Amino acid sequence: MPFRYCIIGAGYTGLAVAKAYADLGLDYDHVEATDAVGGNWSHGVYDSTHLISARDVTEYPDFPMPRDYPDFPSAAQMRDYLCTFAAEFGLERRIEFGMLVTDVEPVNQSGSAGWRVSFGTGETREYTGVVVANGHYWDTRIPSYPGEFAGKQIHSKDYKRPADLDGPRVLVVGAGNSGCDLAVESALTFGTAELSLRRSYWFIPKYVMGVPSSKFDVGSIPVPKVVQEAVFRTIVALGMGSYGSFGLEKPTHRIFEQDLVVNQQLPYFLKHGRIAIRPEIAGFTGSTVRFVDGTSAEYDTIVWATGFKTTFPFLRDGLLEWENGQPRLVSHTFAPGLANLYFAGLVAPRSGAGMLLMNSSRLLAEAALLQQRLHEPVGNLYSMVSKPSAQILAGGPELRWDVVRGRRLIRIVSTLMLLRARLGIATPPSPGARARPELPDIERIPLSPSLLRPLLAAVRRNA
């Protein structure tokens, strides 16, 4: 069977993967469940959305955004940019729209023999490997409280514009980036709005001394986490000062333990009395919302800005290990014990992801090429230098360095295998292995841990 891969999702991440695969000459099918390029930027954000990371750190490194774009482009500009990127490199011609993936099944237990993918059309295809790049901001999370609310309820995913709200009494639940934006937009529309917080947040200004704060999380070398925390706590101190002066409780968790909120408008509206803070909801009685501090108020609309669940409905139970609602992956990419199944974009960096996405996609493509020559999953080798984790929050410097280290490892292993093949040390494929006549000049050679340990130790020493 010729080597052919399936890339699921044609958004910000999926397009980067497609370009990396095309650049290395890997054959692939690119499928998208909707009818448009752009993923969440095409159908999952509200009209007034702007990037929270600066243009220069969000753009793909080999395709800069137009210089007349502002520091923080709008959702419409981001959509246009992604469509232009897809057209510029011929990626759009290879996208099959309206192709909902319903099942992804390994041909054998480890996936080394390939994967079987089924679609909503009823069609089933077999691939060498599958890249899951369908995003993790689509399966909405709405908490449950006692009673029933009689007014309108809408999740931030489904909100597009103020006309979607029944005013004038609006309660926004959750103060992530969307929650803050929608509280401000509701206050602009109806004069005031209220914001219910279950916990406190670290609020980061978009600018520090005229520089987009996302640029402070960019670097080509790993920076100790304690140093990163100190930098961002200083940014918070400069941007917020005393939390109590805004009617907010200072966060009790460490600054990088939860998502950071990049917003300068919320403090402004709090100080002007346009937004009021409420505690967590206790329950509902008709249009009345009761809060845990014993207070209550009536509302016309509740906007749930309560985030998303990470789910892959097309992956069968038992394929992945889960922890606290997230899959345990090696370097956010490889599932332990599985070959030819890759995850792209399943990480929440604190800064713009353009450089990270493109380089991690190149890592993924190089890993796919290496996997063609291995019997064991590439992720198992990679786990010797990067242990499986369910943590998706990470800083830019460590993510970028992890990708650099991973690409170095894969290239060294590939070079070692080439040398072994040329020296005639190659071993025959294991019994029952599928023949791969389309392979390059290098045979599929199993690598023993005794051979890899010195190599991986060298990688660690040079990291």
PDB file of C-alpha atoms in Angstrom, residues 1-3 372 429 433-444:
ATOM      1  CA  MET A   1       0.000   0.000   0.000  1.00  0.00           C
ATOM      2  CA  PRO A   2       1.456   3.404  -0.906  1.00  0.00           C
ATOM      3  CA  PHE A   3       2.097   5.689   2.033  1.00  0.00           C
ATOM      4  CA  GLN A 372       7.892   4.310   7.913  1.00  0.00           C
ATOM      5  CA  PRO A 429      11.341  -7.174   8.907  1.00  0.00           C
ATOM      6  CA  ALA A 433       4.827  -7.192   8.703  1.00  0.00           C
ATOM      7  CA  ARG A 434       3.196  -5.472   5.757  1.00  0.00           C
ATOM      8  CA  ALA A 435       5.549  -5.067   2.791  1.00  0.00           C
ATOM      9  CA  ARG A 436       6.460  -1.459   1.988  1.00  0.00           C
ATOM     10  CA  PRO A 437       8.036  -1.517  -1.484  1.00  0.00           C
ATOM     11  CA  GLU A 438       7.543   2.227  -1.854  1.00  0.00           C
ATOM     12  CA  LEU A 439      10.039   3.015   0.923  1.00  0.00           C
ATOM     13  CA  PRO A 440      13.089   5.143   0.167  1.00  0.00           C
ATOM     14  CA  ASP A 441      16.508   3.454   0.007  1.00  0.00           C
ATOM     15  CA  ILE A 442      16.471   2.748   3.753  1.00  0.00           C
ATOM     16  CA  GLU A 443      14.985  -0.499   5.075  1.00  0.00           C
ATOM     17  CA  ARG A 444      12.614  -0.702   8.027  1.00  0.00           C
TER      18      ARG A 444
END
